[in-house]
Amino acid sequence: MGDLHAIRQFLASEGILMSFHGPFRHGILEELGRALRKHLESESTRKPDTTDVFSVYIEAAQNVANYANRHNGGDPAGARFQQGVVVIGRQGDHHIVQCGNFILPADGPALLARLDHLSGLDAAALKTLFKERIRADVEPGAPGAGLGLIRMARIASRPLGYAIVPGEDGLDFFSLTVIL
Amino acid sequence: MVNLTLHATASSPQVQADEKTGILVLSGESYPENSFDFYRPILSWVADFLERDRRSLTVEVRLTYLNTSSIKCMMDLLDAMEDAHQAGREVKLNWYYDQENDRALDLAEEFKEDLTLPFTIVPVPSEG
């Protein structure tokens, strides 16, 4: 382990309010969410802003948990998929939520294509797409509606930041940055 | 036909569906681990109620937060109500939101935009 004082200095200098690295299980995400809200309330964030930060956190984290659940079926890398990282910070007037997880390299191109598509849409187009997808059929067995990224793009004050880099054990690492 | 009662958890709302009065109340948080599994019995209850007789249905939404898959399930619920309304049934939706939280208002208004059923948006004073 590194020097704790150095870690603290890094967290403080980056404006990090909360960070978590570990299994993205539902019960843990609930507890982290509760802590995040309390933390935001204590720094007297306006209610709509607290809702926005919480929304981005929940959508990003549940995407990771859902992805891990889909890959749990006998895959030796199943546990690895559940190990995500989420960091919530503040820089000036902006809250920033970053979330990352391991993915199968085969899943990368489709994910990047979706994000590239979203980054080209303005607020009106994102709203239209969100409304279309709300009423679209969900594939059987899907845990989510595929709406999370669209909601995050609507909340964000800048285009979503994203990257896929080579990870470990033949997996890639996906990271998402949302500036509110 | 039976009543439906679900107790609230940290991430799922309390649900109270009363067959006698035709009132369904959802209150609390809504970001369950699997929204589709959570909302399935609620959607079934509403479908059964609307099929069974001609009495009016009132839905009261008192949700502080909905994740996107809950929003999708809510849309399914409201579309079922809208269909009933178009078919001449008496249905009513009362949507309560924290008056200090305009994000919650935005969500209610986006739902309302696409519906013609009686849909009342009610501001509620913040709790502390």
mmCIF file of C-alpha atoms in Angstrom:
data_model
loop_
_atom_site.group_PDB
_atom_site.id
_atom_site.type_symbol
_atom_site.label_atom_id
_atom_site.label_comp_id
_atom_site.label_asym_id
_atom_site.label_seq_id
_atom_site.Cartn_x
_atom_site.Cartn_y
_atom_site.Cartn_z
ATOM 1 C CA MET A 1 0.000 0.000 0.000
ATOM 2 C CA GLY A 2 1.125 3.499 -0.689
ATOM 3 C CA ASP A 3 1.676 6.282 1.749
ATOM 4 C CA LEU A 4 -1.761 7.207 3.134
ATOM 5 C CA HIS A 5 -0.859 10.849 3.510
ATOM 6 C CA ALA A 6 0.130 10.964 -0.149
ATOM 7 C CA ILE A 7 -3.156 9.296 -1.084
ATOM 8 C CA ARG A 8 -5.078 11.848 0.995
ATOM 9 C CA GLN A 9 -3.190 14.719 -0.643
ATOM 10 C CA PHE A 10 -3.970 13.306 -4.065
ATOM 11 C CA LEU A 11 -7.693 12.954 -3.239
ATOM 12 C CA ALA A 12 -7.817 16.499 -1.863
ATOM 13 C CA SER A 13 -5.915 18.062 -4.771
ATOM 14 C CA GLU A 14 -8.200 16.333 -7.282
ATOM 15 C CA GLY A 15 -11.311 17.495 -5.412
ATOM 16 C CA ILE A 16 -12.439 13.895 -4.868
ATOM 17 C CA LEU A 17 -15.470 13.574 -2.575
ATOM 18 C CA MET A 18 -15.895 9.835 -2.744
ATOM 19 C CA SER A 19 -14.213 6.902 -4.412
ATOM 20 C CA PHE A 20 -14.860 3.190 -4.400
ATOM 21 C CA HIS A 21 -13.054 0.244 -5.922
ATOM 22 C CA GLY A 22 -14.596 -3.157 -5.376
ATOM 23 C CA PRO A 23 -17.533 -5.384 -6.197
ATOM 24 C CA PHE A 24 -20.469 -3.509 -7.761
ATOM 25 C CA ARG A 25 -23.172 -5.460 -5.949
ATOM 26 C CA HIS A 26 -26.589 -3.907 -5.522
ATOM 27 C CA GLY A 27 -26.450 -3.633 -1.718
ATOM 28 C CA ILE A 28 -23.078 -1.893 -1.857
ATOM 29 C CA LEU A 29 -24.272 0.510 -4.565
ATOM 30 C CA GLU A 30 -27.299 1.387 -2.407
ATOM 31 C CA GLU A 31 -25.083 2.182 0.595
ATOM 32 C CA LEU A 32 -22.642 4.223 -1.499
ATOM 33 C CA GLY A 33 -25.563 6.119 -3.009
ATOM 34 C CA ARG A 34 -26.922 6.933 0.417
ATOM 35 C CA ALA A 35 -23.493 8.171 1.530
ATOM 36 C CA LEU A 36 -23.102 10.223 -1.630
ATOM 37 C CA ARG A 37 -26.425 11.992 -1.074
ATOM 38 C CA LYS A 38 -25.571 12.774 2.564
ATOM 39 C CA HIS A 39 -22.193 14.078 1.492
ATOM 40 C CA LEU A 40 -23.696 16.329 -1.195
ATOM 41 C CA GLU A 41 -26.360 17.588 1.210
ATOM 42 C CA SER A 42 -23.715 18.421 3.795
ATOM 43 C CA GLU A 43 -21.838 20.586 1.299
ATOM 44 C CA SER A 44 -25.243 22.240 0.671
ATOM 45 C CA THR A 45 -25.520 21.290 -2.953
ATOM 46 C CA ARG A 46 -28.849 22.414 -4.450
ATOM 47 C CA LYS A 47 -31.408 19.616 -4.609
ATOM 48 C CA PRO A 48 -31.589 19.404 -8.419
ATOM 49 C CA ASP A 49 -27.768 19.191 -8.543
ATOM 50 C CA THR A 50 -27.748 16.440 -5.916
ATOM 51 C CA THR A 51 -30.330 14.577 -8.005
ATOM 52 C CA ASP A 52 -28.169 14.970 -11.115
ATOM 53 C CA VAL A 53 -24.980 13.687 -9.452
ATOM 54 C CA PHE A 54 -26.919 10.818 -7.881
ATOM 55 C CA SER A 55 -28.545 9.964 -11.248
ATOM 56 C CA VAL A 56 -25.227 9.798 -13.068
ATOM 57 C CA TYR A 57 -23.718 7.708 -10.257
ATOM 58 C CA ILE A 58 -26.654 5.251 -10.244
ATOM 59 C CA GLU A 59 -26.857 4.879 -14.024
ATOM 60 C CA ALA A 60 -23.102 4.396 -14.431
ATOM 61 C CA ALA A 61 -22.818 1.983 -11.494
ATOM 62 C CA GLN A 62 -25.891 -0.052 -12.446
ATOM 63 C CA ASN A 63 -24.540 -0.357 -15.994
ATOM 64 C CA VAL A 64 -21.396 -1.957 -14.560
ATOM 65 C CA ALA A 65 -23.400 -4.230 -12.224
ATOM 66 C CA ASN A 66 -25.717 -5.275 -15.067
ATOM 67 C CA TYR A 67 -22.782 -5.962 -17.362
ATOM 68 C CA ALA A 68 -21.171 -8.132 -14.664
ATOM 69 C CA ASN A 69 -24.456 -10.013 -14.084
ATOM 70 C CA ARG A 70 -24.747 -10.787 -17.780
ATOM 71 C CA HIS A 71 -21.254 -12.295 -17.775
ATOM 72 C CA ASN A 72 -21.505 -14.262 -14.563
ATOM 73 C CA GLY A 73 -22.701 -17.464 -16.224
ATOM 74 C CA GLY A 74 -19.697 -19.716 -15.750
ATOM 75 C CA ASP A 75 -17.247 -17.205 -17.139
ATOM 76 C CA PRO A 76 -13.973 -17.410 -15.209
ATOM 77 C CA ALA A 77 -13.641 -13.651 -15.622
ATOM 78 C CA GLY A 78 -17.072 -13.138 -13.986
ATOM 79 C CA ALA A 79 -15.660 -11.869 -10.711
ATOM 80 C CA ARG A 80 -13.334 -9.522 -12.572
ATOM 81 C CA PHE A 81 -16.308 -7.903 -14.355
ATOM 82 C CA GLN A 82 -17.880 -7.084 -11.001
ATOM 83 C CA GLN A 83 -14.793 -5.165 -9.834
ATOM 84 C CA GLY A 84 -15.541 -1.617 -10.854
ATOM 85 C CA VAL A 85 -14.245 1.753 -9.824
ATOM 86 C CA VAL A 86 -16.204 4.941 -9.318
ATOM 87 C CA VAL A 87 -14.877 8.363 -8.370
ATOM 88 C CA ILE A 88 -17.003 11.412 -7.653
ATOM 89 C CA GLY A 89 -15.361 14.781 -7.356
ATOM 90 C CA ARG A 90 -15.838 18.455 -7.683
ATOM 91 C CA GLN A 91 -13.817 21.017 -9.615
ATOM 92 C CA GLY A 92 -15.005 24.595 -9.279
ATOM 93 C CA ASP A 93 -18.707 24.691 -10.096
ATOM 94 C CA HIS A 94 -18.732 21.259 -11.693
ATOM 95 C CA HIS A 95 -19.261 17.834 -10.226
ATOM 96 C CA ILE A 96 -17.497 15.039 -12.064
ATOM 97 C CA VAL A 97 -18.432 11.362 -12.010
ATOM 98 C CA GLN A 98 -16.001 8.798 -13.384
ATOM 99 C CA CYS A 99 -16.762 5.121 -13.584
ATOM 100 C CA GLY A 100 -14.795 2.232 -15.032
ATOM 101 C CA ASN A 101 -14.902 -1.528 -15.461
ATOM 102 C CA PHE A 102 -13.393 -4.429 -17.369
ATOM 103 C CA ILE A 103 -15.156 -5.485 -20.554
ATOM 104 C CA LEU A 104 -14.698 -8.158 -23.199
ATOM 105 C CA PRO A 105 -12.703 -6.701 -26.108
ATOM 106 C CA ALA A 106 -15.473 -7.933 -28.424
ATOM 107 C CA ASP A 107 -17.962 -5.588 -26.710
ATOM 108 C CA GLY A 108 -15.825 -2.470 -27.228
ATOM 109 C CA PRO A 109 -16.692 -1.426 -30.797
ATOM 110 C CA ALA A 110 -20.486 -1.403 -30.252
ATOM 111 C CA LEU A 111 -20.099 0.563 -27.027
ATOM 112 C CA LEU A 112 -17.838 3.120 -28.698
ATOM 113 C CA ALA A 113 -20.257 3.412 -31.624
ATOM 114 C CA ARG A 114 -23.154 4.176 -29.228
ATOM 115 C CA LEU A 115 -21.107 6.794 -27.386
ATOM 116 C CA ASP A 116 -19.848 8.373 -30.636
ATOM 117 C CA HIS A 117 -23.458 8.598 -31.803
ATOM 118 C CA LEU A 118 -24.607 10.233 -28.539
ATOM 119 C CA SER A 119 -21.786 12.773 -28.577
ATOM 120 C CA GLY A 120 -23.053 14.094 -31.917
ATOM 121 C CA LEU A 121 -26.553 14.824 -30.577
ATOM 122 C CA ASP A 122 -27.809 18.111 -29.133
ATOM 123 C CA ALA A 123 -30.233 18.407 -26.190
ATOM 124 C CA ALA A 124 -33.359 18.202 -28.369
ATOM 125 C CA ALA A 125 -32.111 15.120 -30.233
ATOM 126 C CA LEU A 126 -31.138 13.430 -26.952
ATOM 127 C CA LYS A 127 -34.621 14.066 -25.572
ATOM 128 C CA THR A 128 -36.221 12.612 -28.717
ATOM 129 C CA LEU A 129 -33.969 9.547 -28.557
ATOM 130 C CA PHE A 130 -34.715 9.061 -24.840
ATOM 131 C CA LYS A 131 -38.456 9.163 -25.515
ATOM 132 C CA GLU A 132 -38.135 6.685 -28.383
ATOM 133 C CA ARG A 133 -36.134 4.280 -26.255
ATOM 134 C CA ILE A 134 -38.540 4.526 -23.311
ATOM 135 C CA ARG A 135 -41.186 2.925 -25.510
ATOM 136 C CA ALA A 136 -38.899 0.517 -27.391
ATOM 137 C CA ASP A 137 -39.082 -3.195 -26.611
ATOM 138 C CA VAL A 138 -36.368 -4.464 -24.308
ATOM 139 C CA GLU A 139 -34.641 -7.701 -25.267
ATOM 140 C CA PRO A 140 -35.881 -10.574 -23.077
ATOM 141 C CA GLY A 141 -33.774 -11.024 -19.966
ATOM 142 C CA ALA A 142 -32.131 -7.618 -20.261
ATOM 143 C CA PRO A 143 -31.688 -6.083 -16.811
ATOM 144 C CA GLY A 144 -31.787 -2.490 -18.004
ATOM 145 C CA ALA A 145 -33.502 -0.435 -20.643
ATOM 146 C CA GLY A 146 -30.341 0.828 -22.391
ATOM 147 C CA LEU A 147 -31.322 4.343 -21.363
ATOM 148 C CA GLY A 148 -28.560 5.090 -18.869
ATOM 149 C CA LEU A 149 -26.016 6.543 -21.281
ATOM 150 C CA ILE A 150 -28.660 8.761 -22.893
ATOM 151 C CA ARG A 151 -29.744 10.079 -19.494
ATOM 152 C CA MET A 152 -26.117 10.770 -18.529
ATOM 153 C CA ALA A 153 -25.552 12.617 -21.821
ATOM 154 C CA ARG A 154 -28.656 14.719 -21.129
ATOM 155 C CA ILE A 155 -27.515 15.627 -17.622
ATOM 156 C CA ALA A 156 -23.887 16.361 -18.537
ATOM 157 C CA SER A 157 -22.813 19.927 -19.252
ATOM 158 C CA ARG A 158 -20.123 18.694 -21.688
ATOM 159 C CA PRO A 159 -20.007 15.758 -24.104
ATOM 160 C CA LEU A 160 -19.393 12.442 -22.310
ATOM 161 C CA GLY A 161 -15.728 11.479 -22.031
ATOM 162 C CA TYR A 162 -14.894 7.832 -22.690
ATOM 163 C CA ALA A 163 -11.995 5.539 -23.448
ATOM 164 C CA ILE A 164 -11.206 1.868 -23.808
ATOM 165 C CA VAL A 165 -7.661 0.769 -23.041
ATOM 166 C CA PRO A 166 -6.042 -2.677 -22.808
ATOM 167 C CA GLY A 167 -6.657 -4.076 -19.315
ATOM 168 C CA GLU A 168 -5.573 -7.317 -17.665
ATOM 169 C CA ASP A 169 -6.006 -11.010 -18.508
ATOM 170 C CA GLY A 170 -7.067 -10.300 -22.064
ATOM 171 C CA LEU A 171 -9.807 -7.900 -21.005
ATOM 172 C CA ASP A 172 -10.179 -4.231 -21.896
ATOM 173 C CA PHE A 173 -10.892 -1.432 -19.433
ATOM 174 C CA PHE A 174 -13.716 0.982 -20.175
ATOM 175 C CA SER A 175 -13.870 4.367 -18.490
ATOM 176 C CA LEU A 176 -16.583 6.974 -18.605
ATOM 177 C CA THR A 177 -16.248 10.598 -17.489
ATOM 178 C CA VAL A 178 -19.318 12.732 -16.930
ATOM 179 C CA ILE A 179 -18.885 16.438 -16.183
ATOM 180 C CA LEU A 180 -22.051 17.991 -14.786
ATOM 181 C CA MET B 1 -58.673 -9.998 -7.578
ATOM 182 C CA VAL B 2 -56.543 -9.174 -4.597
ATOM 183 C CA ASN B 3 -54.803 -6.207 -3.097
ATOM 184 C CA LEU B 4 -51.094 -5.810 -3.754
ATOM 185 C CA THR B 5 -48.726 -4.673 -1.024
ATOM 186 C CA LEU B 6 -44.956 -4.376 -1.327
ATOM 187 C CA HIS B 7 -42.811 -2.966 1.448
ATOM 188 C CA ALA B 8 -40.243 -0.302 0.679
ATOM 189 C CA THR B 9 -36.515 -1.002 0.622
ATOM 190 C CA ALA B 10 -33.627 1.486 0.253
ATOM 191 C CA SER B 11 -33.999 1.306 -3.527
ATOM 192 C CA SER B 12 -37.574 0.221 -4.140
ATOM 193 C CA PRO B 13 -40.838 1.962 -3.291
ATOM 194 C CA GLN B 14 -43.695 0.971 -1.049
ATOM 195 C CA VAL B 15 -46.592 -0.192 -3.173
ATOM 196 C CA GLN B 16 -50.199 -0.289 -2.076
ATOM 197 C CA ALA B 17 -52.858 -1.335 -4.557
ATOM 198 C CA ASP B 18 -56.394 -1.448 -3.177
ATOM 199 C CA GLU B 19 -58.881 -3.428 -5.202
ATOM 200 C CA LYS B 20 -61.935 -1.963 -3.389
ATOM 201 C CA THR B 21 -61.070 1.711 -3.865
ATOM 202 C CA GLY B 22 -59.194 1.345 -7.161
ATOM 203 C CA ILE B 23 -56.270 3.337 -5.792
ATOM 204 C CA LEU B 24 -52.627 2.429 -6.442
ATOM 205 C CA VAL B 25 -49.966 4.308 -4.466
ATOM 206 C CA LEU B 26 -46.218 4.146 -5.137
ATOM 207 C CA SER B 27 -43.998 5.953 -2.639
ATOM 208 C CA GLY B 28 -40.273 6.123 -1.951
ATOM 209 C CA GLU B 29 -37.189 5.467 -4.064
ATOM 210 C CA SER B 30 -37.138 3.563 -7.323
ATOM 211 C CA TYR B 31 -33.802 2.190 -8.493
ATOM 212 C CA PRO B 32 -34.179 -1.527 -7.790
ATOM 213 C CA GLU B 33 -31.611 -4.094 -8.904
ATOM 214 C CA ASN B 34 -34.020 -5.285 -11.592
ATOM 215 C CA SER B 35 -36.800 -2.802 -12.326
ATOM 216 C CA PHE B 36 -38.583 -5.109 -14.762
ATOM 217 C CA ASP B 37 -38.935 -7.845 -12.141
ATOM 218 C CA PHE B 38 -40.030 -5.276 -9.568
ATOM 219 C CA TYR B 39 -42.688 -3.589 -11.716
ATOM 220 C CA ARG B 40 -44.081 -6.772 -13.335
ATOM 221 C CA PRO B 41 -46.632 -7.537 -10.547
ATOM 222 C CA ILE B 42 -47.671 -3.873 -10.454
ATOM 223 C CA LEU B 43 -48.297 -3.794 -14.204
ATOM 224 C CA SER B 44 -50.211 -7.089 -13.924
ATOM 225 C CA TRP B 45 -52.368 -5.724 -11.110
ATOM 226 C CA VAL B 46 -53.262 -2.654 -13.176
ATOM 227 C CA ALA B 47 -54.002 -4.743 -16.291
ATOM 228 C CA ASP B 48 -56.255 -7.074 -14.239
ATOM 229 C CA PHE B 49 -58.042 -4.171 -12.600
ATOM 230 C CA LEU B 50 -58.694 -2.435 -15.920
ATOM 231 C CA GLU B 51 -59.958 -5.665 -17.502
ATOM 232 C CA ARG B 52 -62.133 -6.782 -14.632
ATOM 233 C CA ASP B 53 -64.755 -4.077 -14.367
ATOM 234 C CA ARG B 54 -65.578 -0.507 -15.265
ATOM 235 C CA ARG B 55 -64.637 1.249 -12.035
ATOM 236 C CA SER B 56 -62.250 4.183 -11.974
ATOM 237 C CA LEU B 57 -58.531 3.786 -11.314
ATOM 238 C CA THR B 58 -56.459 6.371 -9.477
ATOM 239 C CA VAL B 59 -52.670 6.151 -9.396
ATOM 240 C CA GLU B 60 -50.710 8.216 -6.898
ATOM 241 C CA VAL B 61 -46.997 8.579 -7.564
ATOM 242 C CA ARG B 62 -44.904 9.810 -4.648
ATOM 243 C CA LEU B 63 -41.469 8.744 -5.861
ATOM 244 C CA THR B 64 -38.429 10.750 -4.826
ATOM 245 C CA TYR B 65 -36.171 9.219 -7.468
ATOM 246 C CA LEU B 66 -36.529 6.982 -10.550
ATOM 247 C CA ASN B 67 -33.630 5.387 -12.409
ATOM 248 C CA THR B 68 -33.978 4.963 -16.171
ATOM 249 C CA SER B 69 -35.288 1.396 -16.090
ATOM 250 C CA SER B 70 -37.926 2.492 -13.543
ATOM 251 C CA ILE B 71 -38.796 5.333 -15.925
ATOM 252 C CA LYS B 72 -39.347 2.781 -18.672
ATOM 253 C CA CYS B 73 -41.601 0.681 -16.408
ATOM 254 C CA MET B 74 -43.507 3.816 -15.385
ATOM 255 C CA MET B 75 -44.016 4.620 -19.078
ATOM 256 C CA ASP B 76 -45.538 1.152 -19.569
ATOM 257 C CA LEU B 77 -47.861 1.779 -16.615
ATOM 258 C CA LEU B 78 -48.910 5.199 -17.922
ATOM 259 C CA ASP B 79 -49.426 3.837 -21.449
ATOM 260 C CA ALA B 80 -51.784 1.175 -20.038
ATOM 261 C CA MET B 81 -53.691 3.955 -18.260
ATOM 262 C CA GLU B 82 -53.701 6.066 -21.422
ATOM 263 C CA ASP B 83 -55.169 3.173 -23.453
ATOM 264 C CA ALA B 84 -57.921 2.769 -20.849
ATOM 265 C CA HIS B 85 -58.583 6.509 -20.931
ATOM 266 C CA GLN B 86 -58.833 6.465 -24.749
ATOM 267 C CA ALA B 87 -61.309 3.597 -24.416
ATOM 268 C CA GLY B 88 -63.510 5.757 -22.189
ATOM 269 C CA ARG B 89 -62.452 4.487 -18.766
ATOM 270 C CA GLU B 90 -62.104 6.857 -15.852
ATOM 271 C CA VAL B 91 -58.419 6.943 -14.873
ATOM 272 C CA LYS B 92 -56.536 9.575 -12.912
ATOM 273 C CA LEU B 93 -52.881 10.159 -12.194
ATOM 274 C CA ASN B 94 -51.604 12.356 -9.366
ATOM 275 C CA TRP B 95 -47.853 12.902 -9.461
ATOM 276 C CA TYR B 96 -46.306 14.436 -6.334
ATOM 277 C CA TYR B 97 -42.835 15.993 -6.351
ATOM 278 C CA ASP B 98 -40.564 17.877 -3.953
ATOM 279 C CA GLN B 99 -41.131 21.537 -4.845
ATOM 280 C CA GLU B 100 -37.433 22.360 -4.304
ATOM 281 C CA ASN B 101 -36.370 19.781 -6.854
ATOM 282 C CA ASP B 102 -37.057 20.969 -10.398
ATOM 283 C CA ARG B 103 -35.442 17.796 -11.799
ATOM 284 C CA ALA B 104 -38.356 15.845 -10.352
ATOM 285 C CA LEU B 105 -40.746 18.331 -11.978
ATOM 286 C CA ASP B 106 -38.980 18.005 -15.365
ATOM 287 C CA LEU B 107 -39.501 14.248 -15.274
ATOM 288 C CA ALA B 108 -43.209 14.538 -14.484
ATOM 289 C CA GLU B 109 -43.664 17.093 -17.259
ATOM 290 C CA GLU B 110 -41.898 14.902 -19.813
ATOM 291 C CA PHE B 111 -44.295 12.072 -19.022
ATOM 292 C CA LYS B 112 -47.267 14.399 -19.233
ATOM 293 C CA GLU B 113 -46.283 15.771 -22.678
ATOM 294 C CA ASP B 114 -47.242 12.555 -24.446
ATOM 295 C CA LEU B 115 -50.443 11.718 -22.556
ATOM 296 C CA THR B 116 -54.005 12.984 -22.603
ATOM 297 C CA LEU B 117 -55.330 11.260 -19.440
ATOM 298 C CA PRO B 118 -56.108 13.423 -16.383
ATOM 299 C CA PHE B 119 -52.577 14.000 -15.019
ATOM 300 C CA THR B 120 -52.111 16.358 -12.076
ATOM 301 C CA ILE B 121 -48.635 17.417 -10.983
ATOM 302 C CA VAL B 122 -48.641 18.379 -7.307
ATOM 303 C CA PRO B 123 -45.764 20.222 -5.580
ATOM 304 C CA VAL B 124 -45.053 19.045 -2.045
ATOM 305 C CA PRO B 125 -43.121 21.144 0.519
ATOM 306 C CA SER B 126 -39.661 19.705 1.253
ATOM 307 C CA GLU B 127 -39.112 17.646 4.366
ATOM 308 C CA GLY B 128 -36.357 19.498 6.212
#
